[in-house]
Each structure stands twice: as C-alpha cells, then as structure tokens.
mmCIF file of C-alpha atoms in Angstrom:
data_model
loop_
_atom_site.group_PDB
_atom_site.id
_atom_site.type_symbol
_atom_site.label_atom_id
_atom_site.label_comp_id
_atom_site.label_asym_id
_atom_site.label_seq_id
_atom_site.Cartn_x
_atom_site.Cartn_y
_atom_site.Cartn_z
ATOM 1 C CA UNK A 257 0.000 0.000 0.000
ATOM 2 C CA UNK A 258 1.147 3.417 -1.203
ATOM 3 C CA UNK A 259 2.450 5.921 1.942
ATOM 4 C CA UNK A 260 0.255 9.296 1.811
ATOM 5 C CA UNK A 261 1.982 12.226 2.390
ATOM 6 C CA UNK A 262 -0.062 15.566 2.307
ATOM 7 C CA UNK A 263 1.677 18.317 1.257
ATOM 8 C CA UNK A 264 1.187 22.024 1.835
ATOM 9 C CA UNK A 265 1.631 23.503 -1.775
ATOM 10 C CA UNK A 266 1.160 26.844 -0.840
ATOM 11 C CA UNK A 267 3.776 27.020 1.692
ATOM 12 C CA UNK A 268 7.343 28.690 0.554
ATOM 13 C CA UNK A 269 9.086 31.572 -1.034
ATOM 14 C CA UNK A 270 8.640 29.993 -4.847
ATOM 15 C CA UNK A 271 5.234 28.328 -3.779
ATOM 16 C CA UNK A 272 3.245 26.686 -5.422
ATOM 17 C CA UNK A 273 5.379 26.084 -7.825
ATOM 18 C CA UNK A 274 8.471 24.672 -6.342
ATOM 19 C CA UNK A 275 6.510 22.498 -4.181
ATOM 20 C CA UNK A 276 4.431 21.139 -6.946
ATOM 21 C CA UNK A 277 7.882 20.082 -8.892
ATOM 22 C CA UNK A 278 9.149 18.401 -5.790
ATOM 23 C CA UNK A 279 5.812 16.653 -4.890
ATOM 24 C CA UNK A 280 5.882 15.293 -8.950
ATOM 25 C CA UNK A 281 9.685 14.248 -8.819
ATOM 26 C CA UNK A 282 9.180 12.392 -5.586
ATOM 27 C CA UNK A 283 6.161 10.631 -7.037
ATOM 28 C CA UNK A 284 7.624 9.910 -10.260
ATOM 29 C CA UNK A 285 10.471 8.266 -8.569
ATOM 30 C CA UNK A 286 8.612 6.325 -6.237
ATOM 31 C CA UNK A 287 7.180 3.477 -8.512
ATOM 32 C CA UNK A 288 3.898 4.041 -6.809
ATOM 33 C CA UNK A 289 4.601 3.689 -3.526
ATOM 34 C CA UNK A 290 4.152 7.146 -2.468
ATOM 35 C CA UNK A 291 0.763 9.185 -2.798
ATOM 36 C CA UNK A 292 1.206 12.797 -2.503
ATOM 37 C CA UNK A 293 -1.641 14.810 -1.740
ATOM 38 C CA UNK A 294 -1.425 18.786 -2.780
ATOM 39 C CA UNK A 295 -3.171 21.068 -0.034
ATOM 40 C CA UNK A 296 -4.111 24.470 -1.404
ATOM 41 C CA UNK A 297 -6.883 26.706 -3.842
ATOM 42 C CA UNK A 298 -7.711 23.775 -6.072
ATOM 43 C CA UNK A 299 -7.611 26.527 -8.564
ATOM 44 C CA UNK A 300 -4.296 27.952 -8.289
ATOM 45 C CA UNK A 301 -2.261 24.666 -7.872
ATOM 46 C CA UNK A 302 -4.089 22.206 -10.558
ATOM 47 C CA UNK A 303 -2.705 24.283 -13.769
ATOM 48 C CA UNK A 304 0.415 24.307 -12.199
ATOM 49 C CA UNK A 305 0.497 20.481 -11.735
ATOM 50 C CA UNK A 306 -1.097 19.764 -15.187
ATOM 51 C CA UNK A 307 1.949 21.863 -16.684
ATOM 52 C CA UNK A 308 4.097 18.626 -15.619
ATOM 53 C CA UNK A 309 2.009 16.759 -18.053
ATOM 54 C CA UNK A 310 0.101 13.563 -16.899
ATOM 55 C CA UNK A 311 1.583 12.220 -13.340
ATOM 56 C CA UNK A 312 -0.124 9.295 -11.520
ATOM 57 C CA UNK A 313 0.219 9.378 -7.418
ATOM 58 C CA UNK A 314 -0.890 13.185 -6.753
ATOM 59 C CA UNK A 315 -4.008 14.439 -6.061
ATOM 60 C CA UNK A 316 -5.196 18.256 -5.031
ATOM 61 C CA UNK A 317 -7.018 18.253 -2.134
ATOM 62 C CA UNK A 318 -8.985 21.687 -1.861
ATOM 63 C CA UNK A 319 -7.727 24.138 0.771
ATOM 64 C CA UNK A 320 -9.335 27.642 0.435
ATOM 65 C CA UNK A 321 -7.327 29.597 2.632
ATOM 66 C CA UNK A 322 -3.366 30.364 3.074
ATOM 67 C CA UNK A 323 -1.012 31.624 5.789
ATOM 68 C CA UNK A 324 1.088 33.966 4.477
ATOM 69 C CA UNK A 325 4.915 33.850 5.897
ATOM 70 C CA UNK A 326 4.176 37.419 7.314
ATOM 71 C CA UNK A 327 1.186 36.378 9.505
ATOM 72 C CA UNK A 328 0.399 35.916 12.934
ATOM 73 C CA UNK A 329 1.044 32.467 13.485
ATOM 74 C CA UNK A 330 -1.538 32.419 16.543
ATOM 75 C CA UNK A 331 -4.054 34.609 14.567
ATOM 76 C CA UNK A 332 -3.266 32.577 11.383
ATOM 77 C CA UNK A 333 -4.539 29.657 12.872
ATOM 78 C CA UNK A 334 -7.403 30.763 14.628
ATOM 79 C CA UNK A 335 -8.692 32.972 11.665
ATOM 80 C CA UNK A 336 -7.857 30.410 8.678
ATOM 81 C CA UNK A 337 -9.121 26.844 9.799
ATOM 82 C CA UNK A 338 -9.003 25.932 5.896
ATOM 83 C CA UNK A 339 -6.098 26.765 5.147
ATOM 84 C CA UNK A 340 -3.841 24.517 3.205
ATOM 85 C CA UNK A 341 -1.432 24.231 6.782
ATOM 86 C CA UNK A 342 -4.729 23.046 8.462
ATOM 87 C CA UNK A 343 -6.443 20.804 5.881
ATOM 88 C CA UNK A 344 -3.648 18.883 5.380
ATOM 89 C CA UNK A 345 -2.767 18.381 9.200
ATOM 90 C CA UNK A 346 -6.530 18.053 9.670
ATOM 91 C CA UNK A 347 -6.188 14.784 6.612
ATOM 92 C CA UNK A 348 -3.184 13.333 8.594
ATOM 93 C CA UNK A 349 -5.363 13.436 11.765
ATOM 94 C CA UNK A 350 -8.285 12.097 10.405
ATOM 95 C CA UNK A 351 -5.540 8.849 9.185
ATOM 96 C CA UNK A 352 -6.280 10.275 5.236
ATOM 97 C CA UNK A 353 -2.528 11.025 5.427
ATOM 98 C CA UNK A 354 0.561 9.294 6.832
ATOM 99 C CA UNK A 355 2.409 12.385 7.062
ATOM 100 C CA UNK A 356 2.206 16.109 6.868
ATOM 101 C CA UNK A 357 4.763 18.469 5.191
ATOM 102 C CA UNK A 358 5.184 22.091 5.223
ATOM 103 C CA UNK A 359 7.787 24.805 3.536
ATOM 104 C CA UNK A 360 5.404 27.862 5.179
ATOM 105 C CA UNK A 361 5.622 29.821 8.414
ATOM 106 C CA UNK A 362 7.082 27.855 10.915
ATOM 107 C CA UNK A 363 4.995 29.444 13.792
ATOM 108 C CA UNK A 364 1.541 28.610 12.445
ATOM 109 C CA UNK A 365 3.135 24.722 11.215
ATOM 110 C CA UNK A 366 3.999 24.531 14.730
ATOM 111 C CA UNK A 367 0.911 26.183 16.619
ATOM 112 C CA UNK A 368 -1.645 24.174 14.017
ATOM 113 C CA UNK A 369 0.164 21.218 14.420
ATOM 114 C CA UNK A 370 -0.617 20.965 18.374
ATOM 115 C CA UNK A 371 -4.258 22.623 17.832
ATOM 116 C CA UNK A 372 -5.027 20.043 15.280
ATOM 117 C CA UNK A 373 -2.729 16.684 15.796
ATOM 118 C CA UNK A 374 -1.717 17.860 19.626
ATOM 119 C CA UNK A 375 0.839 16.304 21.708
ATOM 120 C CA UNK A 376 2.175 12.908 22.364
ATOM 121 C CA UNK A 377 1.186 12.087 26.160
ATOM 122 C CA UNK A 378 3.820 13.529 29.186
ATOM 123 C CA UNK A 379 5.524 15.811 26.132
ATOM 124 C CA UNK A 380 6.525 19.301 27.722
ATOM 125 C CA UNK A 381 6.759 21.186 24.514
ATOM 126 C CA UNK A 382 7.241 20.010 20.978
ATOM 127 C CA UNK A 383 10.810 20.836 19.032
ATOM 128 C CA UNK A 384 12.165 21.283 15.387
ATOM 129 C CA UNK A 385 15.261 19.287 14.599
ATOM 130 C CA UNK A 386 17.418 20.136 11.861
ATOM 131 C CA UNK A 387 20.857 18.819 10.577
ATOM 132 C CA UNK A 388 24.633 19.748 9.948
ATOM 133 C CA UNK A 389 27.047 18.317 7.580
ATOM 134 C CA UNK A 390 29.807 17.581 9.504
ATOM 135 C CA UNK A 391 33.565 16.424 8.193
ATOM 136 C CA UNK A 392 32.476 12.543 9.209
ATOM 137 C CA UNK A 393 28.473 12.735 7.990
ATOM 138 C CA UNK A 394 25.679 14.678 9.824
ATOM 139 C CA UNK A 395 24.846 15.780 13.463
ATOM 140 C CA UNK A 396 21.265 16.578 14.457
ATOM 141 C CA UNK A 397 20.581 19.829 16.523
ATOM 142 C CA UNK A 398 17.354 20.426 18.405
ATOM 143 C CA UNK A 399 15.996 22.832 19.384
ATOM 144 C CA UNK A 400 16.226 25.388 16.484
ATOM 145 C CA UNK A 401 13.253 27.482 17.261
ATOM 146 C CA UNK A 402 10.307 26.330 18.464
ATOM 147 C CA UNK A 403 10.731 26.797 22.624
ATOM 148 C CA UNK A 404 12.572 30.492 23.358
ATOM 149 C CA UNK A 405 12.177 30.222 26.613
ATOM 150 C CA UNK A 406 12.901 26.384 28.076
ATOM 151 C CA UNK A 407 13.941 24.585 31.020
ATOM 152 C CA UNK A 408 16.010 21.400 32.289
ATOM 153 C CA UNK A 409 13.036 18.710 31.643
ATOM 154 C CA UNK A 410 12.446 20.296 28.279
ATOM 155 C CA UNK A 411 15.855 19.861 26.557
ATOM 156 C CA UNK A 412 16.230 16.388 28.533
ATOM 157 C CA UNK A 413 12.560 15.587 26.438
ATOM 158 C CA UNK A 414 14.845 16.713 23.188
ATOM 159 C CA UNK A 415 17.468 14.562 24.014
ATOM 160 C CA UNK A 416 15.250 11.494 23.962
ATOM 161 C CA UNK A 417 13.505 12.573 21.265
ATOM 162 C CA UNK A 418 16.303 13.474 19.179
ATOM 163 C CA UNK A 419 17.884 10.042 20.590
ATOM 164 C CA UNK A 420 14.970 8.263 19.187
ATOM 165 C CA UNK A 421 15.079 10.324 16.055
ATOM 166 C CA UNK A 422 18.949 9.613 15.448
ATOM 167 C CA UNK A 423 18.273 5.609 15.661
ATOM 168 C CA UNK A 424 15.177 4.819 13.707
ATOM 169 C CA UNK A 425 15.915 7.815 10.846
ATOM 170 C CA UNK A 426 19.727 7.831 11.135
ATOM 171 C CA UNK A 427 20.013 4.310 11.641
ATOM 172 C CA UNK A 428 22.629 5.262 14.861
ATOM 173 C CA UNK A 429 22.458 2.304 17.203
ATOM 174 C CA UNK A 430 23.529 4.323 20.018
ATOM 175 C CA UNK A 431 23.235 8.106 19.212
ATOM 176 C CA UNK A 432 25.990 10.328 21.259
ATOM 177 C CA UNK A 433 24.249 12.879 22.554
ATOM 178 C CA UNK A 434 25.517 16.332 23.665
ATOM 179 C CA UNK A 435 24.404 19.416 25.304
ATOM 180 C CA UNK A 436 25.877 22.712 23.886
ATOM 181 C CA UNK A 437 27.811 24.943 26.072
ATOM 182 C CA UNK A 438 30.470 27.819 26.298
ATOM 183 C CA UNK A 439 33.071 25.130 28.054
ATOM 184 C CA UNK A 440 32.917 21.004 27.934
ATOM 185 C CA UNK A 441 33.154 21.105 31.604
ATOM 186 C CA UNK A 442 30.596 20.004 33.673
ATOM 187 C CA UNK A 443 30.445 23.259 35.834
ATOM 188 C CA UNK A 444 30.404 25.464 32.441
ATOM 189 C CA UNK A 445 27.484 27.539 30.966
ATOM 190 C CA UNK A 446 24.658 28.948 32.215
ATOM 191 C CA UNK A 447 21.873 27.797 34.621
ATOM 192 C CA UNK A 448 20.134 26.242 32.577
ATOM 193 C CA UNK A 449 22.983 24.149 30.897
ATOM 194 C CA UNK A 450 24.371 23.136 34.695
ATOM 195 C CA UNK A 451 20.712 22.182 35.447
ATOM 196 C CA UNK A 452 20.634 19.873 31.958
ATOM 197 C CA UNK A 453 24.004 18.548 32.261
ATOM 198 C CA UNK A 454 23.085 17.117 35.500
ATOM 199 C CA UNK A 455 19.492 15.489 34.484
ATOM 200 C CA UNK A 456 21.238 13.814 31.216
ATOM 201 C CA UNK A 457 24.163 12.655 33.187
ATOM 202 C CA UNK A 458 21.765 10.735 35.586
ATOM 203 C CA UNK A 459 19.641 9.137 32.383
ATOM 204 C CA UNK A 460 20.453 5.500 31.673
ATOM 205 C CA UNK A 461 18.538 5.594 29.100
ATOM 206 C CA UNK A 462 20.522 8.119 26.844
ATOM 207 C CA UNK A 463 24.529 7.730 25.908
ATOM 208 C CA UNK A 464 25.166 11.277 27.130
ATOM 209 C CA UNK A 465 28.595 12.353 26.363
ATOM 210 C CA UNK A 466 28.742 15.652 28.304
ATOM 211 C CA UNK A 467 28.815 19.459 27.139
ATOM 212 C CA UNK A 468 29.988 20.232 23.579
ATOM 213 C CA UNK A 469 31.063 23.551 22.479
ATOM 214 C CA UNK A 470 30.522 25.672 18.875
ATOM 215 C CA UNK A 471 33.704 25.017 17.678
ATOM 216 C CA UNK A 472 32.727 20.991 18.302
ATOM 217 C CA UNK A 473 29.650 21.009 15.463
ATOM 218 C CA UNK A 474 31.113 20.797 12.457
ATOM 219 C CA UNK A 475 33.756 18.113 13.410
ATOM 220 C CA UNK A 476 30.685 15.598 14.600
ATOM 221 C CA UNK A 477 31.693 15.444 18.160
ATOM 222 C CA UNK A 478 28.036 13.963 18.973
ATOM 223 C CA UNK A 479 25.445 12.733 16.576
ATOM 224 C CA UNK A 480 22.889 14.612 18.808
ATOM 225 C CA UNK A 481 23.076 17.811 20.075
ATOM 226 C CA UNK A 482 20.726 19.903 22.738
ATOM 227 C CA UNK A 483 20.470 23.394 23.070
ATOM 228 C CA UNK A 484 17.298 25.756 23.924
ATOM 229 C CA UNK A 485 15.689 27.384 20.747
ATOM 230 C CA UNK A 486 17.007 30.717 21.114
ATOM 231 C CA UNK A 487 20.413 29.801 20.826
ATOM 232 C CA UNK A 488 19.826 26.672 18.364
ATOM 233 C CA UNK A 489 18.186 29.263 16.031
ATOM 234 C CA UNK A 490 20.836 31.687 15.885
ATOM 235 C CA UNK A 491 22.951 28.775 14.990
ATOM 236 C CA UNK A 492 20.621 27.517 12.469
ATOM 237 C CA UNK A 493 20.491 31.385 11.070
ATOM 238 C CA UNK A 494 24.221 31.664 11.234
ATOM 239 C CA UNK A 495 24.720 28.191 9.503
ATOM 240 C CA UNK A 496 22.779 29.105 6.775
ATOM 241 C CA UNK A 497 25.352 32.036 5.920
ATOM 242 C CA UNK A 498 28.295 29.929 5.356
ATOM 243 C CA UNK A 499 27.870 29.354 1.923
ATOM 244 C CA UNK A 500 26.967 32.575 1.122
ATOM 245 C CA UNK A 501 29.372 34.747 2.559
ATOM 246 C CA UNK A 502 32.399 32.074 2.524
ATOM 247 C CA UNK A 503 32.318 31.394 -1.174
ATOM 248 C CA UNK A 504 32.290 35.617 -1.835
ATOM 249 C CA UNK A 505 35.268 36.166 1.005
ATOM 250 C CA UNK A 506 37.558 33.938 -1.030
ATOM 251 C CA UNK A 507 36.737 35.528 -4.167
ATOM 252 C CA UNK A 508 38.003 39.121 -2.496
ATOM 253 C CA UNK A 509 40.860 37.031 -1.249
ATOM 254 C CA UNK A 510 41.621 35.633 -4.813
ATOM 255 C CA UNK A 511 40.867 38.993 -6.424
ATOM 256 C CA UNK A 512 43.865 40.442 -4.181
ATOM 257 C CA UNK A 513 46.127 37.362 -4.738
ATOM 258 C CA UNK A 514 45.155 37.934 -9.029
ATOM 259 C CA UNK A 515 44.732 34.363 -9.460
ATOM 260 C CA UNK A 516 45.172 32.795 -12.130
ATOM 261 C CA UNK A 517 41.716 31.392 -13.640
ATOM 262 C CA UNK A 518 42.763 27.928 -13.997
ATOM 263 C CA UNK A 519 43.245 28.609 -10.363
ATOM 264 C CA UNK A 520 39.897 30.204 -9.969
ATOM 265 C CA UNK A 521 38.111 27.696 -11.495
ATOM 266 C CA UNK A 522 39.651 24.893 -9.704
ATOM 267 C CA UNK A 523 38.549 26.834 -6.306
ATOM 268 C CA UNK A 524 34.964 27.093 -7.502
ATOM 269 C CA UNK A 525 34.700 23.627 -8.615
ATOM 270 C CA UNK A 526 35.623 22.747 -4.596
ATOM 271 C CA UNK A 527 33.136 25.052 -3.191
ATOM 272 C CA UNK A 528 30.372 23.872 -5.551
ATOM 273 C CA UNK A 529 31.342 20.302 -3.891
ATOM 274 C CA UNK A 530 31.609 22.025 -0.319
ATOM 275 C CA UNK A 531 27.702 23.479 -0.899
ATOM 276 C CA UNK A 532 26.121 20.329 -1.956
ATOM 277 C CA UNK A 533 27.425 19.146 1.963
ATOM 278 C CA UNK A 534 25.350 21.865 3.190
ATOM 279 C CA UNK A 535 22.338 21.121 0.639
ATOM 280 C CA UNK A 536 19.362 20.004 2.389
ATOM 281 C CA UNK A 537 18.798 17.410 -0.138
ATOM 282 C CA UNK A 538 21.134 15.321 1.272
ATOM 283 C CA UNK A 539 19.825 15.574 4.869
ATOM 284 C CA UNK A 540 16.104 14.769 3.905
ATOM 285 C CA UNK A 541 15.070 17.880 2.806
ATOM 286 C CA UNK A 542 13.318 19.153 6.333
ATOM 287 C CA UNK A 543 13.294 18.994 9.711
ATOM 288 C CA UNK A 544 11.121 17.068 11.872
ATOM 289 C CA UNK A 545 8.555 18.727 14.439
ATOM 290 C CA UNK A 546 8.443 16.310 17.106
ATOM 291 C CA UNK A 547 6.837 15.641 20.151
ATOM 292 C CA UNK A 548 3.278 16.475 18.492
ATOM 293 C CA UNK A 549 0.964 13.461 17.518
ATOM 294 C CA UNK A 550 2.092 12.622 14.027
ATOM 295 C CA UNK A 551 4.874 12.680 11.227
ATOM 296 C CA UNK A 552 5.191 16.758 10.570
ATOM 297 C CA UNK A 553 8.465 18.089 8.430
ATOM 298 C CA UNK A 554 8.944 21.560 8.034
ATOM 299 C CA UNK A 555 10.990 22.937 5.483
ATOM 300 C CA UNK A 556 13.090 26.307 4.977
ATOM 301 C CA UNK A 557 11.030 29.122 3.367
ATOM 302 C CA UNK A 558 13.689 29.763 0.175
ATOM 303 C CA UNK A 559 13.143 25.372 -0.397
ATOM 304 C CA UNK A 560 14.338 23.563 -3.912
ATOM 305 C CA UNK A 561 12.052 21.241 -5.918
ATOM 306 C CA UNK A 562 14.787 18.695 -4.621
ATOM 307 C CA UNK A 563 14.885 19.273 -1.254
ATOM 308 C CA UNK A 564 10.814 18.917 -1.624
ATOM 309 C CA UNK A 565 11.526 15.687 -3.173
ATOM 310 C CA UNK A 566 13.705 14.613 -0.419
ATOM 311 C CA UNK A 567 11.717 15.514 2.547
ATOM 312 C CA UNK A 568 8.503 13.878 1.205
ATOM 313 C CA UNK A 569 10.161 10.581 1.004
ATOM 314 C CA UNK A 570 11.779 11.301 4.490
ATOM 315 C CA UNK A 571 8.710 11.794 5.552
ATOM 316 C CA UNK A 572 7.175 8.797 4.241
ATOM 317 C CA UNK A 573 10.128 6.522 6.062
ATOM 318 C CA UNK A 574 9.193 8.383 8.922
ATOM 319 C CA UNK A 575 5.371 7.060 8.377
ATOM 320 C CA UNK A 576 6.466 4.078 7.770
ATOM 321 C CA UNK A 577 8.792 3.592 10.684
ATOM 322 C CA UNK A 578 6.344 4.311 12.723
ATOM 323 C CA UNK A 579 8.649 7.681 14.288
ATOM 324 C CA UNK A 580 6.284 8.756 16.262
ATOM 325 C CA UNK A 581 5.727 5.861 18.429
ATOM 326 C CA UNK A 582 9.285 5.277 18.776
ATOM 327 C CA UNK A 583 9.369 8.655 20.299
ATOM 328 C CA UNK A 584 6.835 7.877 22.870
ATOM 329 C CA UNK A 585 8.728 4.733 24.081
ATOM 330 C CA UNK A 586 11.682 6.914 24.538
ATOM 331 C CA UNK A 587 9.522 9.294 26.706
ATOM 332 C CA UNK A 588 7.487 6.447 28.791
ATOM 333 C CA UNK A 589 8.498 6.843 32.304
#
C-alpha cells in the first residue's frame, strides 16, 4: 500500500510552484509507492500540476485559505481553519494522510500542528530538529526554534527525542548525545545548561557524552546535540550564511592574490562540492517537528524542488517507521 503524504503547496518563497515540482519528482520516482496529496486553492495549484504533463500518485485536495509567511502564526490559525497548513494536518489526523509536510511559516506549522494533531502524552513542549554536515556525515541539533524560553526537563525531552530520532531515521544504534555549552566542563554555561548537564548525566537511558562547544559542530563530536531554541536558532540562522558569505570572502581574497583562472576555477569547482554538503537534499530535505501526535516536516522558506523531493520521502520513512511511536517509548516513564 502506497504511503500518503499531504503536502502544503502553498507554503514557501517559490510556492506553489516549487513544491508542486518536488511533490511530482518524488512521485515519479517512487514506482507508486508514495501518494502525494497537494493542499491548497484547487484553482491555483491544478494548472500548475497539469503543466508537468500527466503524473499518476498526486491528487489536489482543496484548501481555500493560506497563511502567508508574514502572519500571525496564533491569529493565522485561529482565523484560517481551511487553510492549506490546516487541511492537510486536519487529513493526517483524520488517518487520510501518513504524514504532513510544510515549507510555510514555521509558527503557524507549529501552533496548528498541536491545535489540530496535539501532543504525544507527558511531552513538555514540541521541538524542530534540523541537521549539519559535519567532516564525518551529519549531526542533528534540536531545538532550532520552536521553545525560546525552556527549562532542564524540556531539553532532557529533546534529548530522547532526538535520541529516538537519530536511531530509527539515522540508523545510529547508540546516538551520542551532547548538550551545547560555552566550556565542555561540567560546571560550564549557564543555569540552565548546569541544570541539563546534570538530568542527562543521571539518564540511563541516553549515551550522554557531556557538554559540547561551537567550535565541536562541524567536526561531529556527537550525533545529537541539545540546546534551547534561542540559541539553536541563531545557529541555524548563522549556519545558513556559510555558503553565502564564505564562497564571496575567497573571491576578495583571490581577487587580491590575481589568481590565475585555472586557479579560480579549480577553487569554484571545490566550493560547488563544499555546498552540496550543506544542501538540504542530502539531509532529507526538512526537519522534523516532534513531540506532536504525528509525522510533521517543516521545510526552509527559500526550499528547492529537490529538497521537496527529499523531505517527502523522508517523511514517508518516517510514516512508515512508525517515528512517532518510537518517540513515545523513549519518553514512557
């Protein structure tokens, strides 16, 4: 039996468009074992879907209403019920959909995800996952947004969620998990950290490998690493300039030097290799929001059709893997 993954089309910088490219990539490449469901206007994303020609495995599935990236995500959600965010988290609930997919405002994904699907039992507060390449493969880092404001129990709940995460997606037997801090001491960082440290050092259940520091990301030091939102989305943010402002400092640097372009070309040919590390396609496209009651991947705002493609099939492994009840083993007293 095909997976079902509903997709918010209208979610994204390049929406619908983008998403409806990914969405028929993924389904032409599954062989028919993916269904992909299209939420949005009915009118605005069928011609865009019937300009791919004939594709079997997607269907539009009427959503009247969208939440613009600018919106309120509170307001958004209470003032748009049908909006393609909601009727496709609204299909997954209802067990028309395996999984739910969004590239849209990450408030309202998060806020209509717990008003519609709502939390798995004893779950403090939900948390978005996302992933670095790293010079041996990929770390996972949660929280990157979702929870501002958290405390000790709350980033212990991430670490056995993103524990959970890192063996059935990552296929890590025994995920090393970390908690971010300003010194890999015990006694480093603030409150919060010291408070942390202590409740994962004291959990047999996780393979805690003490504090971690910036510097240790990139290098894999742990395949999980825990860190309120605040500062896991100024990483995230200041991740996502690398291979912007990297690739045009060592152009002002070769400039100055008056390479040769042999020289040039050879450099660009490296970094072009160096960006497709930090692609999401090669990290499943998206990010999971876990801790709520279903599969729900959210996706950056400036998405590719690939990374579309990726995180639908990501998402359908999830479905199929049953993710969600993993995590709530993980979190059973």
């Amino acid at each position: 039996m095909a997976i079902r993954v509903a997709v918010d089309a209208m979610g994204g910088d390049q929406a619908p468009t983008v998403i409806v490219e990914g969405a028929v990539r993924a389904a032409q490449s599954s062989k028919g074992r993916l269904q992909v469901q299209l939420c949005g206007p009915e009118t605005v994303v069928q011609p865009v879907l019937e300009s791919f020609g004939a594709v079997s495995g997607i269907e539009v599935v009427h959503a009247p209403e969208v939440i613009g990236m600018g919106d309120s995500p509170v307001a958004a959600v209470r003032t748009k019920p049908n909006s393609s965010i909601h009727v496709g988290l609204r299909r997954h609930k209802e067990s028309r959909a395996d999984a739910f997919l969004s590239a849209g405002n990450t408030g309202a994904i998060a806020a209509a995800s717990l008003f519609v699907l709502g939390r798995l039992p004893g779950v403090f507060r939900p948390s978005i996952t996302t992933f670095y390449p790293t010079t041996k493969g990929a770390c996972t880092i949660l929280d990157v947004g979702s929870n501002m404001d958290s405390r000790p129990e709350h980033l212990q709940q991430f670490a056995k969620m993103g524990s959970a995460y890192a063996r059935i997606m990552m296929d890590i037997a025994h995920p090393r998990i970390a908690l971010l801090s300003v010194g890999e001491e015990q006694a480093k960082g603030n409150e919060l950290v010291r408070s942390t440290h202590e409740l994962l050092l004291n959990d047999i259940d996780l393979n805690f490998i003490g504090n971690v520091e910036g510097r240790d990301i990139l290098h894999q030091k742990a395949d999980v690493i825990v860190c309120d939102g605040f500062i896991g989305n100024v990483i995230l943010k200041f991740g996502e300039s690398i291979m912007t402002a990297v690739p045009e400092m060592i152009q002002q640097e070769m400039d100055q030097l008056k390479a040769k372009p042999s020289e040039v070309a050879l450099l660009k040919k490296a970094l072009s290799r160096l960006a497709r590390r930090f692609d999401p396609e090669n990290y499943g496209g998206g990010g999971p929001l876990l801790g709520v009651e279903g599969e729900v991947f959210i996706l950056h705002g400036s998405t590719t059709a690939g990374a579309v493609e990726e995180c639908i099939k990501t998402a359908a492994q999830a479905a199929k893997a049953n993710l969600t009840n993993a995590i709530q083993k993980a979190l059973a007293p």
